[in-house]
Short mmCIF file of C-alpha atoms and ligand atoms in Angstrom, two decimals:
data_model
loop_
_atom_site.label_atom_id
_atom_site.label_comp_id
_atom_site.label_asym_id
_atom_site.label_seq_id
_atom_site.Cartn_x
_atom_site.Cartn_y
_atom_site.Cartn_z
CA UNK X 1 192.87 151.47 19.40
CA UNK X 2 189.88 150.57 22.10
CA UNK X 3 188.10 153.26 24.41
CA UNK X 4 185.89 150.55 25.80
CA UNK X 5 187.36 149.29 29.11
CA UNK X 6 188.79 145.31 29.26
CA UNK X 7 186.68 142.40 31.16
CA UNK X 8 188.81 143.17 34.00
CA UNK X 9 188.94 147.25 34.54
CA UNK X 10 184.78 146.70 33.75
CA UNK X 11 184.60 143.97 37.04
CA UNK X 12 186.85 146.45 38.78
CA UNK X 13 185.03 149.76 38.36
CA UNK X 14 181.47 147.96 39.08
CA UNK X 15 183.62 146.62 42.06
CA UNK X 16 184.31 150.48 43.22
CA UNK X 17 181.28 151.29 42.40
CA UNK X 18 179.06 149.08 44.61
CA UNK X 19 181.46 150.05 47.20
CA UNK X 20 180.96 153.51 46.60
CA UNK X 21 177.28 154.10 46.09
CA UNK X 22 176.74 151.38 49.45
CA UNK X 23 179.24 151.79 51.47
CA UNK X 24 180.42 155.68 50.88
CA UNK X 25 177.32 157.52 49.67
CA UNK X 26 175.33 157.91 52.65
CA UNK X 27 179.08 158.98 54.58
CA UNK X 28 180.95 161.29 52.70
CA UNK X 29 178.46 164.14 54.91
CA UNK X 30 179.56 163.06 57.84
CA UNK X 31 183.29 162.41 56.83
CA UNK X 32 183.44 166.13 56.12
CA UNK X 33 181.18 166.91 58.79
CA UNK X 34 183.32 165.19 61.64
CA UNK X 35 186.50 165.10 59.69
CA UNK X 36 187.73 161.58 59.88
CA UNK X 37 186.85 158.61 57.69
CA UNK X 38 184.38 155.65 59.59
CA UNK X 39 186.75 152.90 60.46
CA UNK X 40 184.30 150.39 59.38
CA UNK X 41 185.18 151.96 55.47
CA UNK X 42 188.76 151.38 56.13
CA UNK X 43 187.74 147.66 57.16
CA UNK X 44 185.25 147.19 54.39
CA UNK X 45 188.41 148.46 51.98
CA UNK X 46 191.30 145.63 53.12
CA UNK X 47 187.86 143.23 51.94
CA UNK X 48 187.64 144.38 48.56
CA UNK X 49 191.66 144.55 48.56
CA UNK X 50 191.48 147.95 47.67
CA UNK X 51 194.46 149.00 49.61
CA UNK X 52 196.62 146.55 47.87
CA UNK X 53 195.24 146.97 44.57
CA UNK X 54 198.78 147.76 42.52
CA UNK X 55 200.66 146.42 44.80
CA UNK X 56 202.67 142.71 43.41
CA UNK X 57 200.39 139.86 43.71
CA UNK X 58 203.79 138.07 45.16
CA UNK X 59 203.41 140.70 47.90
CA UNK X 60 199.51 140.07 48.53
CA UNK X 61 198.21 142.64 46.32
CA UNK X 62 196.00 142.61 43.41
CA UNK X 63 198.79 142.74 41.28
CA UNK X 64 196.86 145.79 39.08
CA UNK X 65 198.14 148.74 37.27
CA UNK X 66 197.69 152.75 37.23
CA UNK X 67 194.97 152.19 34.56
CA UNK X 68 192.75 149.94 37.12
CA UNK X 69 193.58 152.48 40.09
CA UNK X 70 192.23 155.53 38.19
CA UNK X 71 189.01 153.69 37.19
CA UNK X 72 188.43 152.76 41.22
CA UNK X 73 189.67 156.60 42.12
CA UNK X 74 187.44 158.26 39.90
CA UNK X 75 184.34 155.72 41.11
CA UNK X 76 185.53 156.28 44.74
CA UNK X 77 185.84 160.39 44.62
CA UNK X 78 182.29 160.64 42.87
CA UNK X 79 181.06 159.93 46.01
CA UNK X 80 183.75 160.55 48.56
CA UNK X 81 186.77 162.63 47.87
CA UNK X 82 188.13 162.10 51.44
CA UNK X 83 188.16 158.58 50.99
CA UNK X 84 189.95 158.79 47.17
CA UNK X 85 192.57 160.69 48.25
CA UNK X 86 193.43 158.50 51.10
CA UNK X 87 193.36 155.86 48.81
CA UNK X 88 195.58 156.95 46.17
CA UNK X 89 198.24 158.52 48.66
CA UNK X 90 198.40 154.87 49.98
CA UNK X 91 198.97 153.12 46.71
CA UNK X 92 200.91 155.83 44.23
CA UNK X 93 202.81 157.99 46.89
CA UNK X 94 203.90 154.83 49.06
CA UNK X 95 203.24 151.49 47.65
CA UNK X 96 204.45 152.20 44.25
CA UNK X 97 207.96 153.62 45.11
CA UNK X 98 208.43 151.07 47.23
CA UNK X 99 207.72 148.55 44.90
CA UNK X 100 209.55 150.36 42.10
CA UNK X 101 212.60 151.29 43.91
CA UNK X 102 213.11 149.87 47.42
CA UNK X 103 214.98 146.25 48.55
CA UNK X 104 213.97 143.61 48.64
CA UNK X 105 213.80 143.19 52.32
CA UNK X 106 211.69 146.47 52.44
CA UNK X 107 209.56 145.31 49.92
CA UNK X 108 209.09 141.72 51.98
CA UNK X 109 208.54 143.50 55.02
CA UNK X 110 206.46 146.44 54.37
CA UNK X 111 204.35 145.63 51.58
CA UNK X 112 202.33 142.41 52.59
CA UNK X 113 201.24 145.19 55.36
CA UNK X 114 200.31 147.58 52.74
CA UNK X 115 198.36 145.10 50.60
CA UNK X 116 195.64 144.36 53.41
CA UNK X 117 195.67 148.02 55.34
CA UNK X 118 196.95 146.96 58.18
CA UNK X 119 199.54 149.98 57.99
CA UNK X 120 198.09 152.97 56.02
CA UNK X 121 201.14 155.25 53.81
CA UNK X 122 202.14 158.40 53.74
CA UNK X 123 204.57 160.42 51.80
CA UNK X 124 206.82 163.37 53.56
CA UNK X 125 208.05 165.85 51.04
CA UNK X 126 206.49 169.14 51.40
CA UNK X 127 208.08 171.26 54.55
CA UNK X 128 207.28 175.21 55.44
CA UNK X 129 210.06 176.86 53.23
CA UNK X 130 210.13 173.91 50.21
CA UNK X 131 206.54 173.66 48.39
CA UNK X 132 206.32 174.21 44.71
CA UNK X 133 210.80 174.06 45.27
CA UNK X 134 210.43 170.85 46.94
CA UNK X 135 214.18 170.69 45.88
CA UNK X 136 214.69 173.20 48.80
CA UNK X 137 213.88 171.02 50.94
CA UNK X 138 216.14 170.93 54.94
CA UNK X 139 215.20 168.11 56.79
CA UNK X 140 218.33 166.19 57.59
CA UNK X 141 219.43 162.72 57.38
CA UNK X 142 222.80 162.23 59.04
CA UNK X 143 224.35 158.79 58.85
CA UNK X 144 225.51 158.06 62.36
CA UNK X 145 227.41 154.36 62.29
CA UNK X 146 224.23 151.88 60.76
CA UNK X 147 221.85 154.08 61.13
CA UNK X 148 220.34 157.63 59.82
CA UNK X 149 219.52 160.60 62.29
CA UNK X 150 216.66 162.05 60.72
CA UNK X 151 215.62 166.10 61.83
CA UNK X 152 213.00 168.34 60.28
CA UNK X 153 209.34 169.13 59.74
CA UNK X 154 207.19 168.32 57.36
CA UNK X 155 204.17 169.77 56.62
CA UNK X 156 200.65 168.79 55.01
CA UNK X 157 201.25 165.47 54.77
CA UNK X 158 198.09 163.07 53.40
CA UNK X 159 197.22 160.38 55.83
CA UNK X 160 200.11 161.73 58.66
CA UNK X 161 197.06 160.54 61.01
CA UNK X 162 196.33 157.66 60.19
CA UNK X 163 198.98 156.79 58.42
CA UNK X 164 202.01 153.63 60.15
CA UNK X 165 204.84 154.21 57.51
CA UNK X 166 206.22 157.16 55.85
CA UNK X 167 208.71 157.85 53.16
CA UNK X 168 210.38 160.53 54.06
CA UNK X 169 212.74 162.77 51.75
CA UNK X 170 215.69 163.95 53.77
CA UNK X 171 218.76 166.23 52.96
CA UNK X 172 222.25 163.51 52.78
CA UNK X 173 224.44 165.92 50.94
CA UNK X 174 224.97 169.53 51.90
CA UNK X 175 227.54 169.89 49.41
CA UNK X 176 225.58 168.70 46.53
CA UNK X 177 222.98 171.24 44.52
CA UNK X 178 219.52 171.33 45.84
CA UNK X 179 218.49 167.89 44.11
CA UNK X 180 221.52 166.10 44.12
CA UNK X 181 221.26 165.92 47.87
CA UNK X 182 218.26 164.20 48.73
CA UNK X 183 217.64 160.73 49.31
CA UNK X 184 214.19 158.59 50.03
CA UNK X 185 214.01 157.20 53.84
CA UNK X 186 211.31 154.61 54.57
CA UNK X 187 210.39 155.94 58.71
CA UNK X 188 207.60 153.74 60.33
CA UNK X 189 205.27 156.20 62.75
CA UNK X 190 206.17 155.02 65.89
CA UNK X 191 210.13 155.39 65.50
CA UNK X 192 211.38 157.17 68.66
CA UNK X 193 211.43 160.92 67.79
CA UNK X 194 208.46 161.04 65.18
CA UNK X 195 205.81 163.87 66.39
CA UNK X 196 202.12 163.73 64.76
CA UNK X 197 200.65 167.55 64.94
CA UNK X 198 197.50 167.94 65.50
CA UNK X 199 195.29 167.42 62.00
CA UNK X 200 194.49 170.73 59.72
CA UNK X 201 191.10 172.12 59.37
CA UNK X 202 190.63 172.59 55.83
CA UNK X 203 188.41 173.97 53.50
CA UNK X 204 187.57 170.42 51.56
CA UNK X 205 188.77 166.79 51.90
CA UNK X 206 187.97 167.11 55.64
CA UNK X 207 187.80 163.74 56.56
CA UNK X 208 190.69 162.68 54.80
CA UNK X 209 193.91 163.56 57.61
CA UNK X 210 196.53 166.19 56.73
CA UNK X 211 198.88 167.09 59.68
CA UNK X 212 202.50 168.14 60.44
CA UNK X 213 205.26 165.61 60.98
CA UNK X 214 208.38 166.16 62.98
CA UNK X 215 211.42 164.59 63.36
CA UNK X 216 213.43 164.84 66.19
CA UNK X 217 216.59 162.62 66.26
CA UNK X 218 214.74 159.94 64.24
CA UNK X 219 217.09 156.77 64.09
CA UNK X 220 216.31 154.27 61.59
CA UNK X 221 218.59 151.64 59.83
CA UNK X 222 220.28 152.53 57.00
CA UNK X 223 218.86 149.79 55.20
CA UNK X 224 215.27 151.84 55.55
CA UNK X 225 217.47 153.71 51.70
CA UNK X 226 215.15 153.55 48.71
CA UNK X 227 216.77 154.20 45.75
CA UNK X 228 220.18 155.25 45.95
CA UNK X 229 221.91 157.56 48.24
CA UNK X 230 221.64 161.06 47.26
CA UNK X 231 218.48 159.83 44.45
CA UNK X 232 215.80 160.46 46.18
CA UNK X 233 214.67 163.83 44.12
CA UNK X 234 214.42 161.32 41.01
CA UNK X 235 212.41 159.06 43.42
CA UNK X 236 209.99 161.55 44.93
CA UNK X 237 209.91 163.26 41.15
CA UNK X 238 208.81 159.83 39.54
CA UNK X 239 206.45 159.28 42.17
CA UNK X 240 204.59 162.39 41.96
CA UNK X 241 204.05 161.34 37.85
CA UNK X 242 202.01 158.42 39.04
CA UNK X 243 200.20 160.35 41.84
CA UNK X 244 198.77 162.93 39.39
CA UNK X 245 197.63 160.80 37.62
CA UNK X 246 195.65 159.53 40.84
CA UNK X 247 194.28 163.40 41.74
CA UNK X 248 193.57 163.70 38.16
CA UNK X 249 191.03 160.69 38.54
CA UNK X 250 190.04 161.84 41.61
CA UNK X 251 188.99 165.27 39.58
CA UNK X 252 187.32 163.27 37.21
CA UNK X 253 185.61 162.09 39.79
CA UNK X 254 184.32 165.00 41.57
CA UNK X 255 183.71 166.77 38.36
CA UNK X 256 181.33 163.65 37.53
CA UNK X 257 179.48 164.43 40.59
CA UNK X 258 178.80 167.85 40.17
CA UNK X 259 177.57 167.41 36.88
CA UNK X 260 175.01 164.32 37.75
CA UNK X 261 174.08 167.00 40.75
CA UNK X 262 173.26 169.52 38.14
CA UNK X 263 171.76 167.78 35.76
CA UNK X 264 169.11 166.17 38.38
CA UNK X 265 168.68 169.90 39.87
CA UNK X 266 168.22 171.47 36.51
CA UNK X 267 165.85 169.12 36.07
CA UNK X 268 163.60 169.31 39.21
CA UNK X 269 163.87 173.02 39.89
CA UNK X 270 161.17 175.17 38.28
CA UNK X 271 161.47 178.63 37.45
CA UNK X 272 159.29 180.81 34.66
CA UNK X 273 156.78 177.84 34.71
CA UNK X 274 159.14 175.66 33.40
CA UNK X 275 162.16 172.88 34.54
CA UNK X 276 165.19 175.49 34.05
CA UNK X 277 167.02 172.41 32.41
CA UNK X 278 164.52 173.52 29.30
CA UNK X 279 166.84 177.07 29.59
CA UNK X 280 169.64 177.17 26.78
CA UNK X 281 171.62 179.04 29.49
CA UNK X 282 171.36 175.92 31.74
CA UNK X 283 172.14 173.47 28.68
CA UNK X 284 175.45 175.16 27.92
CA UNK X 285 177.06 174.50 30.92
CA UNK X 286 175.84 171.00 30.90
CA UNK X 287 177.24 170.65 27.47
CA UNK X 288 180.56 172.04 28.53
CA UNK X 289 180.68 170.17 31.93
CA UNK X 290 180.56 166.85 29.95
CA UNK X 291 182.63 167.62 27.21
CA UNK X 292 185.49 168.60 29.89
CA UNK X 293 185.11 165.55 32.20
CA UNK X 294 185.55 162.99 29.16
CA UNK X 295 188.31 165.12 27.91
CA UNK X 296 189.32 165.00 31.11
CA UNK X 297 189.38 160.95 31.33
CA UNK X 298 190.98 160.58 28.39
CA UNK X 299 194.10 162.48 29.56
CA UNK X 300 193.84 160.68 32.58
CA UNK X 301 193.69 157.60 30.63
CA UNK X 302 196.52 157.91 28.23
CA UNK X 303 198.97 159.05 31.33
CA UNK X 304 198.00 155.85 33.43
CA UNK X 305 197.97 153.54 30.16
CA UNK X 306 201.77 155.28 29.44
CA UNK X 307 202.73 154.40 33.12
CA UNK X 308 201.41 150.81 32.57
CA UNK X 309 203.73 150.31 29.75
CA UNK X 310 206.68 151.64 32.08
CA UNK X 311 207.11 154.63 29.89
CA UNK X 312 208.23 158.08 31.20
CA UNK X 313 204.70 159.88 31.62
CA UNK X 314 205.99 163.01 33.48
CA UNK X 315 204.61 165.47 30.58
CA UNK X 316 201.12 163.29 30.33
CA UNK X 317 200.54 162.97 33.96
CA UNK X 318 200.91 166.99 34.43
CA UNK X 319 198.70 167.34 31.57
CA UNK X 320 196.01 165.28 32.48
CA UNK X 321 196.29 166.64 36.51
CA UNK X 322 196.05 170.26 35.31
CA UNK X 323 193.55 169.93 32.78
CA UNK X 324 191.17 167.69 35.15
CA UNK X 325 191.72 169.46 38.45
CA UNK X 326 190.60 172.66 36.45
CA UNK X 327 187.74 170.45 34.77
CA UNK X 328 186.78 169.59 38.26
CA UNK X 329 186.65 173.13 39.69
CA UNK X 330 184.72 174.48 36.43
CA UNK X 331 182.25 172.16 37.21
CA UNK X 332 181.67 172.90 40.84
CA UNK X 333 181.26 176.31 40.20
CA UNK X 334 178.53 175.60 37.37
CA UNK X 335 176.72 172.93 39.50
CA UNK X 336 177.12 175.62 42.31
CA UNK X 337 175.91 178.47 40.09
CA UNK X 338 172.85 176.12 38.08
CA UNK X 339 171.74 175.27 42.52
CA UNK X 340 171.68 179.36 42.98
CA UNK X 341 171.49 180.17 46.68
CA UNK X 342 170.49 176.17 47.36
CA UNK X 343 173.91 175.54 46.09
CA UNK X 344 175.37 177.83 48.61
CA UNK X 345 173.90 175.78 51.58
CA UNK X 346 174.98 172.17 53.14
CA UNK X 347 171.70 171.03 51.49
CA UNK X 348 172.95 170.26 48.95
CA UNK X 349 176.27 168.56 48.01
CA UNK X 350 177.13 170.59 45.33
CA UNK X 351 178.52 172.95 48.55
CA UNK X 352 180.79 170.01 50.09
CA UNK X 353 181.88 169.09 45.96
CA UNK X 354 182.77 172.91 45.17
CA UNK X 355 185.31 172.79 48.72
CA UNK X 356 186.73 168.92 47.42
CA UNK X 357 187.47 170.45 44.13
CA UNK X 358 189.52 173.10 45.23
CA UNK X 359 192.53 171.21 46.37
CA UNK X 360 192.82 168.83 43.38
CA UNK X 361 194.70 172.43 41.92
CA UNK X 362 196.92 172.84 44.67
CA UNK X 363 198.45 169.14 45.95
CA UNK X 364 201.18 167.07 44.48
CA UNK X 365 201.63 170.22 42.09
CA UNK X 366 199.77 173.44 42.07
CA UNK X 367 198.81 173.92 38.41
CA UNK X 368 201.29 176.71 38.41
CA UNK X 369 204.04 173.34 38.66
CA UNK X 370 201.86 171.85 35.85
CA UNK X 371 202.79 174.30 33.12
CA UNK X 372 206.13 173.90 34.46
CA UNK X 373 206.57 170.54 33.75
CA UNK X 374 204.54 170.69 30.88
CA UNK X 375 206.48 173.47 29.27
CA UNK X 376 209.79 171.78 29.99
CA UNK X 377 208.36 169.19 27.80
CA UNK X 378 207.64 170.95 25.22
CA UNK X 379 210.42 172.69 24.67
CA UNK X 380 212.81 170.01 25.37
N1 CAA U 401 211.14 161.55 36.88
C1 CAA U 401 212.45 161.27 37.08
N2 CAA U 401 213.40 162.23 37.27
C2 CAA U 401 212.96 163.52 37.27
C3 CAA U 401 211.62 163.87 37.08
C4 CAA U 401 210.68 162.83 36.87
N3 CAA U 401 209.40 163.08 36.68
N4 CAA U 401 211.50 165.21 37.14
C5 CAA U 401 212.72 165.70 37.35
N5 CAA U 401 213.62 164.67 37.43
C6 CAA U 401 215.05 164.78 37.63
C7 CAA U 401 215.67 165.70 36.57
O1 CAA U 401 215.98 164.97 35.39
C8 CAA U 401 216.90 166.23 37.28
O2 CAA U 401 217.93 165.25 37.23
P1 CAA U 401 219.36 165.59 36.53
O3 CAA U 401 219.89 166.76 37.31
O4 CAA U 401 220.14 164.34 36.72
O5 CAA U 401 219.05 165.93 35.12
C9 CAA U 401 216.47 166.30 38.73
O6 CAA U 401 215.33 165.43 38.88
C10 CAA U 401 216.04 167.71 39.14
O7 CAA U 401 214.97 168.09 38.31
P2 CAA U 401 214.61 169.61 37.98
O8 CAA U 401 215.86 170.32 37.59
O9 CAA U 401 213.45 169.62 37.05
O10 CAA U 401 214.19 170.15 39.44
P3 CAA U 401 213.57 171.52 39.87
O11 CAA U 401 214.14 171.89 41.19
O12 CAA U 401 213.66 172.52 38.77
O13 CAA U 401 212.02 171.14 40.19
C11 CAA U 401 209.65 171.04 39.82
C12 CAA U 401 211.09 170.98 39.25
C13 CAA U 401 208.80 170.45 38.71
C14 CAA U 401 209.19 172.46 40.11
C15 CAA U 401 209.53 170.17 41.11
O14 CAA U 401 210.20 170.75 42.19
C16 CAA U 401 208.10 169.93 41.50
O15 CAA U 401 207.44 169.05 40.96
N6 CAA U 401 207.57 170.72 42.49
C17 CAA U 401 206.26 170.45 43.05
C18 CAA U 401 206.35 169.52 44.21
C19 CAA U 401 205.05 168.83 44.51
O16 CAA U 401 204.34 168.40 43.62
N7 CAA U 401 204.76 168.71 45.80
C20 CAA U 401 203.60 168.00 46.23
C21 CAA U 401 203.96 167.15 47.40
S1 CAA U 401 202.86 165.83 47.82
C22 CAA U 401 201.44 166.55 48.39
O17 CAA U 401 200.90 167.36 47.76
C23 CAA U 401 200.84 166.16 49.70
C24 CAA U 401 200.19 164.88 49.69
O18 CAA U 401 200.46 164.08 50.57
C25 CAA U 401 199.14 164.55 48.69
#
């Protein structure tokens, strides 16, 4: 057993981290100020062949696994959570079903595209009445001679802005029970009938786009199938194990920057003569700030190296989401409560970290789902 990271996850993470601390640092303000990401990031991304980075190296990616995409997430959400998200959405929500389950004339097509950025991915499962019961789920795909006729709304869908493809999870079967019905439709954005709303304003994340997407009388090929007919619940379920494992990392990473935040603070800020990082009060929640963020990453860690190994990592993946998304709203609320009132003002990013954190409990899973899937586990 080895904790340290290989030659090659070490040259990655510096990698993300240059990029990060040059290219992110001095924007993740006004991403959440203005609520988009700079272009110029998105450009400086397809460089570094971050968009492509688990995508096949056959297929113009960098050919890397769920172990090398967590070390770049976590690097990349330290600094700029809108930017991480938007990153892993692209890569474990689009690019890895696709590569895992789709044709190969999808896979030709589509993911050459996805390696360099040139189309951005999005995943459509979520709709008003079908949340945490995604299985619920009524948007309709009727076959209609070659073709699918696609109706229905989705909501809150990661990167429906910016995003030029979407896999879409559509009602086939009426017949069938909830899940038995579904099946995985690959819909680029500027098929006839797709409608973009207009993006959310949210609490965190802000640059990062979120918006509605409908379908009216969407026709696309029935070739546009991944996975089989009436499979697409297994699909979107085995998906959503490798993108927890992505907003876990992305946890890690915003827990990581509330606790360098707090430590620096605790160290400048003076009160009863002396730095109040000299206060046992203050040194306790430093102490259990660190102790849950490499707890934290080694959940993370295990799920992604599980994944790697093309092992089931449904149970590990919850684990390490729920544990780390509550890791990295602990910590914003100590690096919010060791600012005081500073912490409660834009001066300070601990303000901006504490709204990022909040989210990483409530997408691809609330932590509520979590213990679902984690008890199932258990008990199976
Ligand atoms: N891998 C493969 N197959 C799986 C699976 C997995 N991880 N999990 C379940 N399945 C299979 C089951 O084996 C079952 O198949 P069989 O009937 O053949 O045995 C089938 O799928 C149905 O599974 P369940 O009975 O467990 O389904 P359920 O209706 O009870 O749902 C649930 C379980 C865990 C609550 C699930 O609905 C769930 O995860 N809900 C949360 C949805 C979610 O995370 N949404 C986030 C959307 S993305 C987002 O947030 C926005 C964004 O863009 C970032």
């Amino acid at each position: 057993m080895d904790f340290e990271l290989n030659e090659e996850l070490t040259l990655v993470r510096d990698m993300a981290r240059d990029f990060a601390e040059n290219e992110l640092a001095a924007r993740a303000t006004k991403h959440d100020r203005q609520s988009f990401i700079d272009k110029e990031v998105f450009a400086k991304m397809t460089e570094l062949g971050l968009w492509g980075l688990t995508i096949p190296e056959k297929y113009g990616g960098a050919g890397m696994g769920n172990l090398a995409l967590s070390v770049v997430l976590e690097e990349l959400n330290r600094v700029c959570a809108s930017t991480g998200v938007t990153l892993s959405v692209h890569n474990s929500l689009l690019g890895a079903p696709i590569n895992k389950f789709a044709s190969e004339a999808i896979k030709k097509e589509w993911l050459p595209r996805l390696a360099t950025g040139e189309v951005i991915g999005a995943y459509c499962l979520t709709e008003p009445n079908a949340g945490s019961d995604a299985a619920s789920l009524r948007t309709s795909a009727r076959v209609d001679g070659d073709d699918f006729v696609i109706d229905g709304t989705k909501i809150w869908v990661t990167n429906g802005g910016t995003c030029g493809v979407m896999l879409v999870y559509a009602r086939t079967d009426n017949d069938a029970s909830k899940a038995k019905g579904i099946s995985a439709i690959l819909v680029p954005k500027n098929t006839k009938g797709v409608k973009v709303g207009a993006p959310e304003k949210k609490c965190g994340i802000r640059g990062s786009s979120t918006t509605e997407v409908l379908f009216d009388n969407v026709r696309v090929p029935k070739s546009n199938l991944v996975g089989e007919l009436n499979g697409g619940f297994k699909v979107a379920m085995d998906t959503l194990d490798g993108g927890r494992i992505g907003i876990a990392s992305q946890s890690v990473g915003i827990a990581r920057a509330c606790l360098e935040a707090a430590t620096k603070y605790s160290k400048e800020r003076e009160q009863f003569g002396t730095p109040i990082s000299n206060f046992q009060a203050i040194q306790w929640k430093l102490a259990d700030m660190s102790t849950r963020i490499e707890a934290s990453r080694l959940l993370v860690m295990k799920a992604a190296w599980l994944r790697d190994k093309q092992e089931r990592c449904t149970q590990e993946s919850a684990q390490a989401k729920m544990f780390a998304s509550q890791t990295a709203n602990f910590c914003a609320d100590e690096a919010l409560q060791i600012h005081g009132g500073a912490g409660y003002t834009d001066h300070f990013i601990v303000e901006r970290l504490f709204r990022d954190a909040r989210i990483t409990e409530i997408y691809e899973g609330a932590t509520d789902v979590q213990r679902i899937v984690i008890a199932r586990g258990v008990l199976a």
